[in-house]
Coordinates of C-alpha atoms in Angstrom, one line a residue:
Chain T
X1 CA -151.3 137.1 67.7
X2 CA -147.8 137.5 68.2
X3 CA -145.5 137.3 71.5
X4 CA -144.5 140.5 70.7
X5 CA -147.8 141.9 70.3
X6 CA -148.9 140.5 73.1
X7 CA -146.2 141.1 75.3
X8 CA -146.9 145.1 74.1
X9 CA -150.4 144.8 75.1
X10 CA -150.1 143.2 78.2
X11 CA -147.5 145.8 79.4
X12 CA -150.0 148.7 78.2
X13 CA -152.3 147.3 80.5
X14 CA -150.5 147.2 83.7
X15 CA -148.5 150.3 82.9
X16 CA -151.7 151.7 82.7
X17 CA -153.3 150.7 85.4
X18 CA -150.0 151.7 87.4
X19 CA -150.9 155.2 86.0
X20 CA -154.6 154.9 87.4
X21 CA -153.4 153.5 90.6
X22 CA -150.6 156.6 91.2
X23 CA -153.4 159.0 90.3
X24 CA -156.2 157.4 92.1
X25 CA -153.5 157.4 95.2
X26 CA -152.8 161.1 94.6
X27 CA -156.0 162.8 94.6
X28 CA -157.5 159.7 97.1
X29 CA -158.0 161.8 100.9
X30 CA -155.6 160.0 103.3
X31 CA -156.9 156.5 105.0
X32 CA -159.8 157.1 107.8
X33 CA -158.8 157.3 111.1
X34 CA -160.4 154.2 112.8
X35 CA -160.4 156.4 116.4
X36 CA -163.1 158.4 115.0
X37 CA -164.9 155.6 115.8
X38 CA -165.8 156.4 119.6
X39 CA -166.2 152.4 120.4
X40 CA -162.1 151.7 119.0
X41 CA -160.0 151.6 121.4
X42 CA -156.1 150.7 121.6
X43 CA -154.3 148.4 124.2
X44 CA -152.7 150.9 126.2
X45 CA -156.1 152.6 126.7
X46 CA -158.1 149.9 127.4
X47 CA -155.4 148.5 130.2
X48 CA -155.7 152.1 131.7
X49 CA -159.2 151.6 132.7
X50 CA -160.7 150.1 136.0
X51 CA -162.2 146.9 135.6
X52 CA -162.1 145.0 131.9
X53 CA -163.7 141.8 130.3
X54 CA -161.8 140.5 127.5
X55 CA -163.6 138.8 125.2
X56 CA -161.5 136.7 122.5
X57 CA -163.4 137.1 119.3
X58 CA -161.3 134.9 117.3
X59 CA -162.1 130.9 116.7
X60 CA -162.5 128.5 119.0
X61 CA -159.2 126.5 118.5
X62 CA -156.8 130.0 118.1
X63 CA -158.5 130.5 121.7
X64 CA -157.3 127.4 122.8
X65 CA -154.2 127.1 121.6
X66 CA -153.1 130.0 123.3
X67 CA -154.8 133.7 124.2
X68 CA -154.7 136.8 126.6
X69 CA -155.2 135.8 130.3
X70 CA -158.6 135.9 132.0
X71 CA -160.0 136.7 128.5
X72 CA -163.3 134.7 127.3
X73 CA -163.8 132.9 124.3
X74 CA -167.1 134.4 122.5
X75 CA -167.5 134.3 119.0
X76 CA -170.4 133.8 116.1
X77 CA -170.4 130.1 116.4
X78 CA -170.9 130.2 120.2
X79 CA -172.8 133.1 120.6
X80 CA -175.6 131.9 122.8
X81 CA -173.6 129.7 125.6
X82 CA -170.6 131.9 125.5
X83 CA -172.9 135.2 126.3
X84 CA -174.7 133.3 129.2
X85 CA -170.9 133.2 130.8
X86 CA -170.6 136.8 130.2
X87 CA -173.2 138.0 131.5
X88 CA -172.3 136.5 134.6
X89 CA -169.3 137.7 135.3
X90 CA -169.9 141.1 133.8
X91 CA -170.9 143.8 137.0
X92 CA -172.5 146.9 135.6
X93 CA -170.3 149.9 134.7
X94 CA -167.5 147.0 133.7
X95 CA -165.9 147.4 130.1
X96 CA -166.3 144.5 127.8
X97 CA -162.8 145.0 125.1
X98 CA -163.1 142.4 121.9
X99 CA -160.2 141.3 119.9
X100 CA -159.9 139.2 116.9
X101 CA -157.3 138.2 115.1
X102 CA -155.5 141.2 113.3
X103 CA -156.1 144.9 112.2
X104 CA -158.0 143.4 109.2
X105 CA -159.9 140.7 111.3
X106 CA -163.5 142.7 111.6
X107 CA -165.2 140.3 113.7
X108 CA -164.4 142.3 116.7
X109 CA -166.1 145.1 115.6
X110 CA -169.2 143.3 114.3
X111 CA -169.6 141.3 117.6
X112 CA -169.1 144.6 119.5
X113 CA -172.0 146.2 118.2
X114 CA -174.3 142.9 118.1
X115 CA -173.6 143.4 122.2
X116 CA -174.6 146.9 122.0
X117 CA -177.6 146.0 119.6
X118 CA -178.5 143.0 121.3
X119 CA -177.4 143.1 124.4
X120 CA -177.7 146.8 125.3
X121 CA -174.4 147.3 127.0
X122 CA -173.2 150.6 126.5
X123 CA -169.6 150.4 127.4
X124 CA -168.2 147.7 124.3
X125 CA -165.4 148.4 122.6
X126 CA -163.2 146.5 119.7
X127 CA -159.3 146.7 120.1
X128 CA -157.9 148.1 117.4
X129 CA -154.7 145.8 115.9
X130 CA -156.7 143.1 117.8
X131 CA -154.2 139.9 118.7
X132 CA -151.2 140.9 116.4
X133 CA -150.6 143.9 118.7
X134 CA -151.6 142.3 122.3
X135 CA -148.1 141.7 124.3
X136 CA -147.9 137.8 124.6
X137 CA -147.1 137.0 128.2
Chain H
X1 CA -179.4 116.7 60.0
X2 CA -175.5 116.0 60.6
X3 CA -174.8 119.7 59.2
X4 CA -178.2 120.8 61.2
X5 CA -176.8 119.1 64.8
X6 CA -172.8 120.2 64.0
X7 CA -174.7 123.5 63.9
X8 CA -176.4 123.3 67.2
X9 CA -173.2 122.4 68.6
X10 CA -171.2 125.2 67.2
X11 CA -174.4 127.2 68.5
X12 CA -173.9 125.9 71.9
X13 CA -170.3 126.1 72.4
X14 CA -170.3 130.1 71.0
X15 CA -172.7 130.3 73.3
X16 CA -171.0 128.6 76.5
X17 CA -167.9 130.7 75.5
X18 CA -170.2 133.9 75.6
X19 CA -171.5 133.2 78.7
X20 CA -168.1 132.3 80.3
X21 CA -166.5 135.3 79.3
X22 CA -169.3 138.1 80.6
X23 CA -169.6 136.2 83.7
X24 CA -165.7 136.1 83.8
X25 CA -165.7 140.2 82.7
X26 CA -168.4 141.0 84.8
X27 CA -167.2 139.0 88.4
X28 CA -163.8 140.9 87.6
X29 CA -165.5 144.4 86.7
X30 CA -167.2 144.0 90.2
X31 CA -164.6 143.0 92.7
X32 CA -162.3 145.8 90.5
X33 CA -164.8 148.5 91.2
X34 CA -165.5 147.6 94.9
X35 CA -162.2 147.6 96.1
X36 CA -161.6 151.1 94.0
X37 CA -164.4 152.6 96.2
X38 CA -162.4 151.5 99.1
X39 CA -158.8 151.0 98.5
X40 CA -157.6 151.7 102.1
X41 CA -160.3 148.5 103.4
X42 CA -158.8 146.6 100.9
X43 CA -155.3 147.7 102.0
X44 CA -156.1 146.2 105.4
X45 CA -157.5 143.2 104.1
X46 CA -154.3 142.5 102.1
X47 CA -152.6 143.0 105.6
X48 CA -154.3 140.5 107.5
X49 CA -152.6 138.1 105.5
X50 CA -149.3 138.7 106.8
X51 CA -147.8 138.1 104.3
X52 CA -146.9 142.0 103.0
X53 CA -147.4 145.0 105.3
X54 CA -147.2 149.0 105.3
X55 CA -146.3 150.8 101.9
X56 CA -146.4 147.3 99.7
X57 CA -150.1 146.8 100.7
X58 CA -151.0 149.9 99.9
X59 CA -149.5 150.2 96.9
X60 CA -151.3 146.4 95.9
X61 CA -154.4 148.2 96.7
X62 CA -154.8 150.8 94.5
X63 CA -152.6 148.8 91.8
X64 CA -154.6 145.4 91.8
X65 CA -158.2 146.6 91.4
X66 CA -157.5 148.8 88.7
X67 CA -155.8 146.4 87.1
X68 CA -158.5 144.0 87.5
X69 CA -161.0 146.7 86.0
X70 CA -158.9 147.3 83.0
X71 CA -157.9 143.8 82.1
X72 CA -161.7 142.6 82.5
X73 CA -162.9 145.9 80.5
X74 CA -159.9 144.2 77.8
X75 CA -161.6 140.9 77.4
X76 CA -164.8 142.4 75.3
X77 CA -162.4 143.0 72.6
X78 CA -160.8 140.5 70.8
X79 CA -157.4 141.9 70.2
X80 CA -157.3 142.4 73.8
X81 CA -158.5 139.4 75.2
X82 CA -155.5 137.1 75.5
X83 CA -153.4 139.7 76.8
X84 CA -156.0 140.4 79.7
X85 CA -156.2 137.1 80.3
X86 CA -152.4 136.0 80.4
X87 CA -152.4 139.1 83.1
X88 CA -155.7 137.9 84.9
X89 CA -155.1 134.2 85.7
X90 CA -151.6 134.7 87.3
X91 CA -153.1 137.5 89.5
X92 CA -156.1 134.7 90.5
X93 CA -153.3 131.9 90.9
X94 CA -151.2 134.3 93.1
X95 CA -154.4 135.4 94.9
X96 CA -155.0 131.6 95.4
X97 CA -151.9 131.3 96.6
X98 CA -152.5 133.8 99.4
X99 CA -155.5 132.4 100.5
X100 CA -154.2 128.9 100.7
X101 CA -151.6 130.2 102.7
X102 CA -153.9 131.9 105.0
X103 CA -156.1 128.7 105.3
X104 CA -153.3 126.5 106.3
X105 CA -152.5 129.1 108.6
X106 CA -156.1 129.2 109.9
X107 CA -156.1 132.5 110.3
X108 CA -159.5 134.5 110.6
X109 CA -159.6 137.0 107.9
X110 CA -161.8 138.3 105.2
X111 CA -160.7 137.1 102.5
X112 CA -161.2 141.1 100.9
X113 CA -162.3 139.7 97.2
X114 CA -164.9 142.2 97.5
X115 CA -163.6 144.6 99.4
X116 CA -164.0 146.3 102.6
X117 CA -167.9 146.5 102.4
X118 CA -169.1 142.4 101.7
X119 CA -167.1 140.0 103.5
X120 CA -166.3 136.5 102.0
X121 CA -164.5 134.0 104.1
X122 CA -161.4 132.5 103.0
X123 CA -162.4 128.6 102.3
X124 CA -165.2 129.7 99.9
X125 CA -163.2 132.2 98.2
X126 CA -160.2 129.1 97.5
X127 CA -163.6 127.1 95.9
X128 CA -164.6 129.6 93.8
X129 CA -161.1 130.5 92.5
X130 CA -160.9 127.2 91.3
X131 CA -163.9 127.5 89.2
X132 CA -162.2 131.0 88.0
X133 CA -159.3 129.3 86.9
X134 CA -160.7 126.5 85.1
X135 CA -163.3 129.8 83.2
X136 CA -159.6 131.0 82.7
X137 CA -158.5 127.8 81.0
X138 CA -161.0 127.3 79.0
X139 CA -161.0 131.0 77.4
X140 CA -157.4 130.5 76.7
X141 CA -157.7 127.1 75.3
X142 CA -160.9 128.7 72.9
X143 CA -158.5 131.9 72.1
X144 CA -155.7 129.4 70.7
X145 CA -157.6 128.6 67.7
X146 CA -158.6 131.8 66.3
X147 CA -160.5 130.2 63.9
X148 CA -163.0 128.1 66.0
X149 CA -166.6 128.7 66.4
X150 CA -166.0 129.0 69.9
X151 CA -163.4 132.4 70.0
X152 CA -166.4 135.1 68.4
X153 CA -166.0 138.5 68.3
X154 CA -168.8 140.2 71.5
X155 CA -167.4 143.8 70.6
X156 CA -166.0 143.5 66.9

């Protein structure tokens, strides 16, 4: 095969899939709105209520090295020990707000509804923008 | 019985090459098609690298799956092939690129291979690239001589 023949074909594929893309984008509905999901919340709204656990959903060492005061480490890995802890500082009617690492993290979420799943605590939420968006004191 | 085992080899290696390529096609088609049904989830997955934000990651999100469709769709046909994959292994090194830079970062993402829906962490994903490259190499390496055995025709 020729460059030149394959330099043509290799630009008709990625002009065309430019063309799929800018239609795909143009007829695609606008992204979801994650606050349709009644268990995201954002900082400002989870500061504004009356008593709050944070719970640091990212890994052990990012924890460590630095994180939001008062906030508890609880993640995957140390599930069991970690909820122990929780538990016993949590007083009934107290919300429980998990962060991870960034807007794309997802383990937030996933660990907010083991709580609700496992745990049966109604009032968990996930912080939307998670650690990327938390002021650093 | 040296033409008879020279046969069995060619055998094998068309074969290898076969096998290669559809898994190749096919691993591509998939991760293409679940990031289409989702392109906003992949959007935020490409975010969490921190690497590009805002209109950019958008715009790699609906531009890079369909691109990933389309080339692996290209590598059926012969004519096609070597131009899908001189646009497919640059796309895996500079994926591979990202992810390394995320790993020495030690940030906590999904990687977003798949999309938003199945969630593959970023170590495994850096393993498995490699094998993808080294598939990559070895179709190239077969489609430089035309004339081997090992470069057949799956769609003619």
């Amino acid at each position: 095969m020729h460059a030149i023949d394959l330099i043509r074909r290799s630009s008709f594929l990625l002009l065309t899939s430019l063309l799929c893309a800018g239609v795909h984008f143009a007829v695609l509905p606008g992204p979801p709105d994650v606050f349709e999901d009644p268990h995201a919340i954002d900082f400002n709204e989870a500061q504004g209520m009356d008593s709050v656990i944070w719970v640091d959903a990212r890994p052990e060492h990012q924890f460590l090295e630095r994180s939001y005061p008062g906030a508890i480490s609880l993640n995957e890995d140390n599930w069991a020990s970690a909820v122990e802890n929780l538990l016993l500082d949590w007083q009934p009617g107290q919300a429980i707000v998990i962060f991870c690492d960034s807007r794309a993290c997802g383990a937030s979420q996933v660990l907010a509804e083991r709580m609700r799943e496992e745990l049966g605590l109604e009032e968990v939420y996930w912080l939307v923008g998670g650690w990327e968006e938390m002021p650093r004191r | 019985m040296g033409g008879n085992a020279a046969q069995m080899i060619a055998r094998w290696k068309t074969g290898f090459y076969v096998a290669v390529l559809l898994g190749v096609a096919a691993l591509f088609l998939y991760t293409g098609l679940s990031k289409l049904l989702d392109p906003y989830a992949f959007a935020q997955s490409i975010e969490g690298y921190r690497l590009v934000s805002g209109a950019p990651a958008l715009a790699a999100a609906f531009f890079i799956p369909w691109l990933e469709c389309l080339a692996a769709f290209a590598l059926f046909w012969p004519r096609w092939r070597k131009a899908a994959i001189l646009l497919l292994a640059p796309l895996l090194i500079l994926f591979q690129l990202a992810l390394m830079s995320a790993y020495f970062r030690g940030l906590d993402i999904d990687c977003g291979c798949f999309g938003g829906d199945a969630s593959s962490g970023v170590g495994l994903a850096l393993f498995r690239n490699c094998f993808l490259l080294a598939a990559f190499y070895f179709l190239y390496a077969c489609q430089r001589y035309p004339t081997d055995e090992a470069s057949p025709r799956i769609f003619s």
